[in-house]
mmCIF file of C-alpha atoms in Angstrom:
data_model
loop_
_atom_site.group_PDB
_atom_site.id
_atom_site.type_symbol
_atom_site.label_atom_id
_atom_site.label_comp_id
_atom_site.label_asym_id
_atom_site.label_seq_id
_atom_site.Cartn_x
_atom_site.Cartn_y
_atom_site.Cartn_z
ATOM 1 C CA SER V 1 23.402 -30.663 -1.600
ATOM 2 C CA GLN V 2 22.407 -32.657 1.431
ATOM 3 C CA GLN V 3 19.202 -31.797 3.202
ATOM 4 C CA GLY V 4 20.097 -33.197 6.535
ATOM 5 C CA GLU V 5 22.748 -33.635 9.100
ATOM 6 C CA GLU V 6 23.264 -36.814 11.034
ATOM 7 C CA ASP V 7 24.579 -36.954 14.503
ATOM 8 C CA PRO V 8 26.878 -38.418 15.582
ATOM 9 C CA GLN V 9 29.060 -38.992 12.534
ATOM 10 C CA ALA V 10 30.541 -42.050 14.202
ATOM 11 C CA LEU V 11 29.451 -44.197 17.131
ATOM 12 C CA SER V 12 31.229 -47.092 18.805
ATOM 13 C CA ILE V 13 29.417 -49.286 21.321
ATOM 14 C CA GLN V 14 29.609 -52.735 22.876
ATOM 15 C CA GLU V 15 27.381 -55.587 21.783
ATOM 16 C CA GLY V 16 24.137 -55.546 23.741
ATOM 17 C CA GLU V 17 24.064 -51.778 24.191
ATOM 18 C CA ASN V 18 21.567 -49.490 22.483
ATOM 19 C CA ALA V 19 22.580 -47.174 19.646
ATOM 20 C CA THR V 20 20.831 -43.897 18.923
ATOM 21 C CA MET V 21 21.343 -41.883 15.756
ATOM 22 C CA ASN V 22 19.792 -38.531 14.991
ATOM 23 C CA CYS V 23 18.881 -36.829 11.745
ATOM 24 C CA SER V 24 17.836 -33.254 11.060
ATOM 25 C CA TYR V 25 16.375 -31.885 7.834
ATOM 26 C CA LYS V 26 15.336 -28.563 6.383
ATOM 27 C CA THR V 27 12.136 -28.702 4.347
ATOM 28 C CA SER V 28 8.598 -30.055 4.699
ATOM 29 C CA ILE V 29 8.497 -33.753 3.955
ATOM 30 C CA ASN V 30 6.137 -36.534 2.941
ATOM 31 C CA ASN V 31 8.213 -39.152 4.721
ATOM 32 C CA LEU V 32 11.610 -39.980 6.142
ATOM 33 C CA GLN V 33 13.365 -43.269 5.484
ATOM 34 C CA TRP V 34 16.286 -44.924 7.227
ATOM 35 C CA TYR V 35 18.805 -47.087 5.423
ATOM 36 C CA ARG V 36 21.784 -49.257 6.343
ATOM 37 C CA GLN V 37 24.863 -49.624 4.176
ATOM 38 C CA ASN V 38 27.609 -52.167 4.694
ATOM 39 C CA SER V 39 31.039 -51.210 3.432
ATOM 40 C CA GLY V 40 30.324 -49.591 0.065
ATOM 41 C CA ARG V 41 27.496 -51.923 -0.868
ATOM 42 C CA GLY V 42 23.898 -51.068 -1.671
ATOM 43 C CA LEU V 43 21.476 -49.437 0.727
ATOM 44 C CA VAL V 44 19.178 -51.691 2.717
ATOM 45 C CA HIS V 45 15.795 -50.156 3.501
ATOM 46 C CA LEU V 46 15.054 -50.258 7.230
ATOM 47 C CA ILE V 47 11.932 -48.244 7.886
ATOM 48 C CA LEU V 48 9.752 -45.460 6.495
ATOM 49 C CA ILE V 49 7.915 -43.016 8.732
ATOM 50 C CA ARG V 50 5.378 -40.610 7.290
ATOM 51 C CA SER V 51 5.022 -36.971 8.253
ATOM 52 C CA ASN V 52 1.799 -37.660 10.173
ATOM 53 C CA GLU V 53 3.427 -40.401 12.273
ATOM 54 C CA ARG V 54 5.426 -39.823 15.444
ATOM 55 C CA GLU V 55 6.890 -43.231 16.157
ATOM 56 C CA LYS V 56 7.353 -46.525 14.370
ATOM 57 C CA HIS V 57 8.831 -49.874 15.360
ATOM 58 C CA SER V 58 10.317 -52.736 13.384
ATOM 59 C CA GLY V 59 11.960 -55.529 15.343
ATOM 60 C CA ARG V 60 14.840 -53.995 17.294
ATOM 61 C CA LEU V 61 14.434 -50.654 15.513
ATOM 62 C CA ARG V 62 12.495 -47.694 16.817
ATOM 63 C CA VAL V 63 12.171 -44.508 14.796
ATOM 64 C CA THR V 64 10.724 -41.231 15.979
ATOM 65 C CA LEU V 65 9.845 -38.173 13.960
ATOM 66 C CA ASP V 66 9.337 -34.637 15.200
ATOM 67 C CA THR V 67 8.189 -32.476 12.296
ATOM 68 C CA SER V 68 8.097 -29.326 14.444
ATOM 69 C CA LYS V 69 11.830 -29.709 15.065
ATOM 70 C CA LYS V 70 12.488 -31.274 11.651
ATOM 71 C CA SER V 71 14.313 -34.153 13.252
ATOM 72 C CA SER V 72 14.224 -37.916 13.521
ATOM 73 C CA SER V 73 16.018 -40.519 15.567
ATOM 74 C CA LEU V 74 16.794 -44.181 14.994
ATOM 75 C CA LEU V 75 17.241 -46.407 18.024
ATOM 76 C CA ILE V 76 18.718 -49.882 17.649
ATOM 77 C CA THR V 77 18.206 -51.889 20.811
ATOM 78 C CA ALA V 78 20.385 -54.768 22.013
ATOM 79 C CA SER V 79 22.908 -54.178 19.261
ATOM 80 C CA ARG V 80 24.857 -56.987 17.617
ATOM 81 C CA ALA V 81 28.198 -57.050 15.830
ATOM 82 C CA ALA V 82 26.233 -57.583 12.598
ATOM 83 C CA ASP V 83 24.673 -54.123 13.064
ATOM 84 C CA THR V 84 28.074 -52.579 12.274
ATOM 85 C CA ALA V 85 27.388 -50.408 9.218
ATOM 86 C CA SER V 86 26.672 -46.856 8.104
ATOM 87 C CA TYR V 87 23.152 -45.598 8.675
ATOM 88 C CA PHE V 88 21.532 -42.897 6.550
ATOM 89 C CA CYS V 89 18.347 -40.944 6.807
ATOM 90 C CA ALA V 90 16.662 -39.787 3.621
ATOM 91 C CA THR V 91 13.798 -37.355 3.221
ATOM 92 C CA ASP V 92 11.140 -37.369 0.562
ATOM 93 C CA ALA V 93 10.195 -33.708 0.232
ATOM 94 C CA GLU V 94 6.733 -32.526 -0.684
ATOM 95 C CA ASN V 95 6.234 -32.045 -4.433
ATOM 96 C CA ALA V 96 9.501 -33.783 -5.251
ATOM 97 C CA GLY V 97 8.239 -37.125 -6.487
ATOM 98 C CA ASN V 98 10.483 -39.926 -5.281
ATOM 99 C CA MET V 99 13.604 -37.783 -5.072
ATOM 100 C CA LEU V 100 15.339 -38.551 -1.786
ATOM 101 C CA THR V 101 17.758 -36.209 -0.053
ATOM 102 C CA PHE V 102 20.243 -37.976 2.171
ATOM 103 C CA GLY V 103 22.065 -37.026 5.304
ATOM 104 C CA GLY V 104 25.772 -37.624 5.699
ATOM 105 C CA GLY V 105 25.308 -40.836 7.643
ATOM 106 C CA THR V 106 26.385 -42.273 10.977
ATOM 107 C CA ARG V 107 29.099 -44.952 11.050
ATOM 108 C CA LEU V 108 28.189 -47.430 13.742
ATOM 109 C CA MET V 109 30.677 -49.926 15.097
ATOM 110 C CA VAL V 110 29.432 -52.613 17.467
ATOM 111 C CA LYS V 111 32.247 -54.392 19.266
ATOM 112 C CA PRO V 112 31.755 -58.043 20.219
ATOM 113 C CA LYS R 1 10.434 -61.492 -5.453
ATOM 114 C CA ALA R 2 13.730 -60.438 -6.983
ATOM 115 C CA GLY R 3 15.251 -57.194 -5.792
ATOM 116 C CA VAL R 4 16.746 -54.363 -7.777
ATOM 117 C CA THR R 5 19.446 -55.592 -10.141
ATOM 118 C CA GLN R 6 22.256 -53.381 -11.308
ATOM 119 C CA THR R 7 24.817 -54.336 -13.925
ATOM 120 C CA PRO R 8 27.700 -54.365 -14.141
ATOM 121 C CA ARG R 9 28.866 -54.432 -10.514
ATOM 122 C CA TYR R 10 32.292 -53.009 -11.304
ATOM 123 C CA LEU R 11 33.684 -50.943 -14.153
ATOM 124 C CA ILE R 12 37.023 -49.383 -14.931
ATOM 125 C CA LYS R 13 37.053 -46.745 -17.649
ATOM 126 C CA THR R 14 39.540 -44.242 -19.001
ATOM 127 C CA ARG R 15 39.036 -40.479 -18.947
ATOM 128 C CA GLY R 16 37.140 -39.300 -21.993
ATOM 129 C CA GLN R 17 35.297 -42.568 -22.522
ATOM 130 C CA GLN R 18 31.594 -43.041 -22.005
ATOM 131 C CA VAL R 19 29.784 -45.608 -19.881
ATOM 132 C CA THR R 20 26.292 -47.069 -19.656
ATOM 133 C CA LEU R 21 24.914 -48.545 -16.450
ATOM 134 C CA SER R 22 21.795 -50.666 -16.249
ATOM 135 C CA CYS R 23 19.106 -51.101 -13.612
ATOM 136 C CA SER R 24 16.225 -53.570 -13.484
ATOM 137 C CA PRO R 25 13.654 -52.556 -10.864
ATOM 138 C CA ILE R 26 11.558 -54.802 -8.682
ATOM 139 C CA SER R 27 8.799 -56.409 -10.713
ATOM 140 C CA GLY R 28 5.785 -54.104 -10.827
ATOM 141 C CA HIS R 29 7.718 -50.995 -9.815
ATOM 142 C CA ARG R 30 7.506 -48.212 -12.362
ATOM 143 C CA SER R 31 9.665 -45.564 -10.698
ATOM 144 C CA VAL R 32 13.441 -45.727 -10.977
ATOM 145 C CA SER R 33 15.841 -43.214 -9.472
ATOM 146 C CA TRP R 34 19.606 -42.928 -9.724
ATOM 147 C CA TYR R 35 22.082 -41.681 -7.116
ATOM 148 C CA GLN R 36 25.794 -41.054 -7.023
ATOM 149 C CA GLN R 37 27.747 -41.782 -3.854
ATOM 150 C CA THR R 38 31.238 -40.398 -3.282
ATOM 151 C CA PRO R 39 33.263 -39.973 -0.074
ATOM 152 C CA GLY R 40 33.336 -36.206 -0.529
ATOM 153 C CA GLN R 41 29.758 -35.416 -1.584
ATOM 154 C CA GLY R 42 27.882 -38.321 -0.057
ATOM 155 C CA LEU R 43 24.696 -39.557 -1.701
ATOM 156 C CA GLN R 44 23.363 -37.246 -4.382
ATOM 157 C CA PHE R 45 20.274 -37.567 -6.532
ATOM 158 C CA LEU R 46 20.830 -37.802 -10.276
ATOM 159 C CA PHE R 47 17.403 -38.328 -11.842
ATOM 160 C CA GLU R 48 14.074 -40.100 -11.511
ATOM 161 C CA TYR R 49 11.966 -41.816 -14.144
ATOM 162 C CA PHE R 50 8.378 -42.934 -14.012
ATOM 163 C CA SER R 51 6.619 -44.596 -16.937
ATOM 164 C CA GLU R 52 9.477 -43.679 -19.297
ATOM 165 C CA THR R 53 9.330 -39.969 -18.380
ATOM 166 C CA GLN R 54 12.006 -38.102 -16.469
ATOM 167 C CA ARG R 55 10.244 -36.479 -13.535
ATOM 168 C CA ASN R 56 13.113 -34.973 -11.594
ATOM 169 C CA LYS R 57 16.735 -34.172 -12.296
ATOM 170 C CA GLY R 58 19.518 -33.392 -9.869
ATOM 171 C CA ASN R 59 22.248 -30.834 -10.203
ATOM 172 C CA PHE R 60 24.601 -32.715 -12.489
ATOM 173 C CA PRO R 61 26.117 -31.668 -15.825
ATOM 174 C CA GLY R 62 24.553 -32.693 -19.109
ATOM 175 C CA ARG R 63 27.145 -35.460 -19.480
ATOM 176 C CA PHE R 64 24.901 -37.464 -17.195
ATOM 177 C CA SER R 65 21.775 -38.752 -18.893
ATOM 178 C CA GLY R 66 19.317 -41.541 -18.477
ATOM 179 C CA ARG R 67 16.298 -43.227 -19.896
ATOM 180 C CA GLN R 68 13.639 -45.710 -18.972
ATOM 181 C CA PHE R 69 12.179 -48.396 -21.178
ATOM 182 C CA SER R 70 8.614 -49.624 -21.433
ATOM 183 C CA ASN R 71 9.451 -52.596 -19.161
ATOM 184 C CA SER R 72 10.627 -50.073 -16.498
ATOM 185 C CA ARG R 73 14.276 -51.039 -16.866
ATOM 186 C CA SER R 74 16.509 -47.990 -16.819
ATOM 187 C CA GLU R 75 19.924 -47.024 -18.056
ATOM 188 C CA MET R 76 22.132 -44.115 -17.208
ATOM 189 C CA ASN R 77 24.924 -42.871 -19.404
ATOM 190 C CA VAL R 78 27.925 -40.739 -18.567
ATOM 191 C CA SER R 79 29.823 -39.307 -21.494
ATOM 192 C CA THR R 80 33.327 -37.836 -21.570
ATOM 193 C CA LEU R 81 34.250 -39.386 -18.248
ATOM 194 C CA GLU R 82 36.256 -37.386 -15.736
ATOM 195 C CA LEU R 83 38.270 -38.655 -12.785
ATOM 196 C CA GLY R 84 35.688 -37.106 -10.466
ATOM 197 C CA ASP R 85 32.993 -39.367 -11.877
ATOM 198 C CA SER R 86 34.525 -42.277 -9.969
ATOM 199 C CA ALA R 87 31.784 -43.285 -7.578
ATOM 200 C CA LEU R 88 29.259 -45.870 -6.522
ATOM 201 C CA TYR R 89 26.143 -45.437 -8.657
ATOM 202 C CA LEU R 90 22.983 -46.649 -7.013
ATOM 203 C CA CYS R 91 19.605 -47.309 -8.528
ATOM 204 C CA ALA R 92 16.386 -47.263 -6.517
ATOM 205 C CA SER R 93 13.023 -48.747 -7.398
ATOM 206 C CA SER R 94 9.656 -47.553 -6.083
ATOM 207 C CA LEU R 95 6.123 -48.787 -6.540
ATOM 208 C CA ARG R 96 4.311 -45.478 -6.665
ATOM 209 C CA VAL R 97 4.991 -42.027 -8.027
ATOM 210 C CA ARG R 98 5.444 -40.463 -4.575
ATOM 211 C CA ASP R 99 5.502 -41.040 -0.810
ATOM 212 C CA THR R 100 6.634 -44.639 -0.996
ATOM 213 C CA GLU R 101 9.575 -46.822 -0.024
ATOM 214 C CA ALA R 102 12.629 -46.761 -2.271
ATOM 215 C CA PHE R 103 14.554 -50.036 -2.555
ATOM 216 C CA PHE R 104 18.127 -49.927 -3.736
ATOM 217 C CA GLY R 105 20.300 -52.238 -5.777
ATOM 218 C CA GLN R 106 23.867 -53.229 -4.908
ATOM 219 C CA GLY R 107 25.274 -50.458 -7.052
ATOM 220 C CA THR R 108 27.833 -50.169 -9.812
ATOM 221 C CA ARG R 109 31.322 -49.168 -8.711
ATOM 222 C CA LEU R 110 32.794 -47.002 -11.478
ATOM 223 C CA THR R 111 36.485 -46.176 -11.445
ATOM 224 C CA VAL R 112 37.799 -43.660 -13.954
ATOM 225 C CA VAL R 113 41.552 -43.764 -14.546
#
């Protein structure tokens, strides 16, 4: 079963705009990771944020984590057509080793 | 540094057959996890190995099994294939036993006919 829900399920924006995706989860976590997947290929690791962190940046990516609300958001700034992909959040629950539980994903389309 | 390597990339099998998929983790990584991705169920955890020991197992029937070798390479096996086993099977490699990044391979696309 999936731990989290991602919102929205699909998002279509113009190149240059910002894209925000949200993820909610159910249990206490060690960390939350965001991944990108292009068209049925492997998952590309974007960023990991630990439960004691509130915000993290990597290039054009900004991730926030609110453990009191059990939610996270991924912001992609100044989007490009190459950002078109599905984005997944995955939680690493406490006492679960490296088992990740994934959300359903957000399909992002960036129009040139 | 080479990434996670999964072989083969594509497979077509007939119902009732068995299949073995292979995963070579990033050099130095000792944790390997397997996931199944389908349009209906999304990404689901199969099992995790660390130092040749299975540490976690997902909610899959016993037809799904795996193992890890002393060089950290891992294989998963599905016996008595069913049409519903058609999926993208993804392998992830991690450095530590917990609370660490998981890096994925390109996956093996299995089609059962």
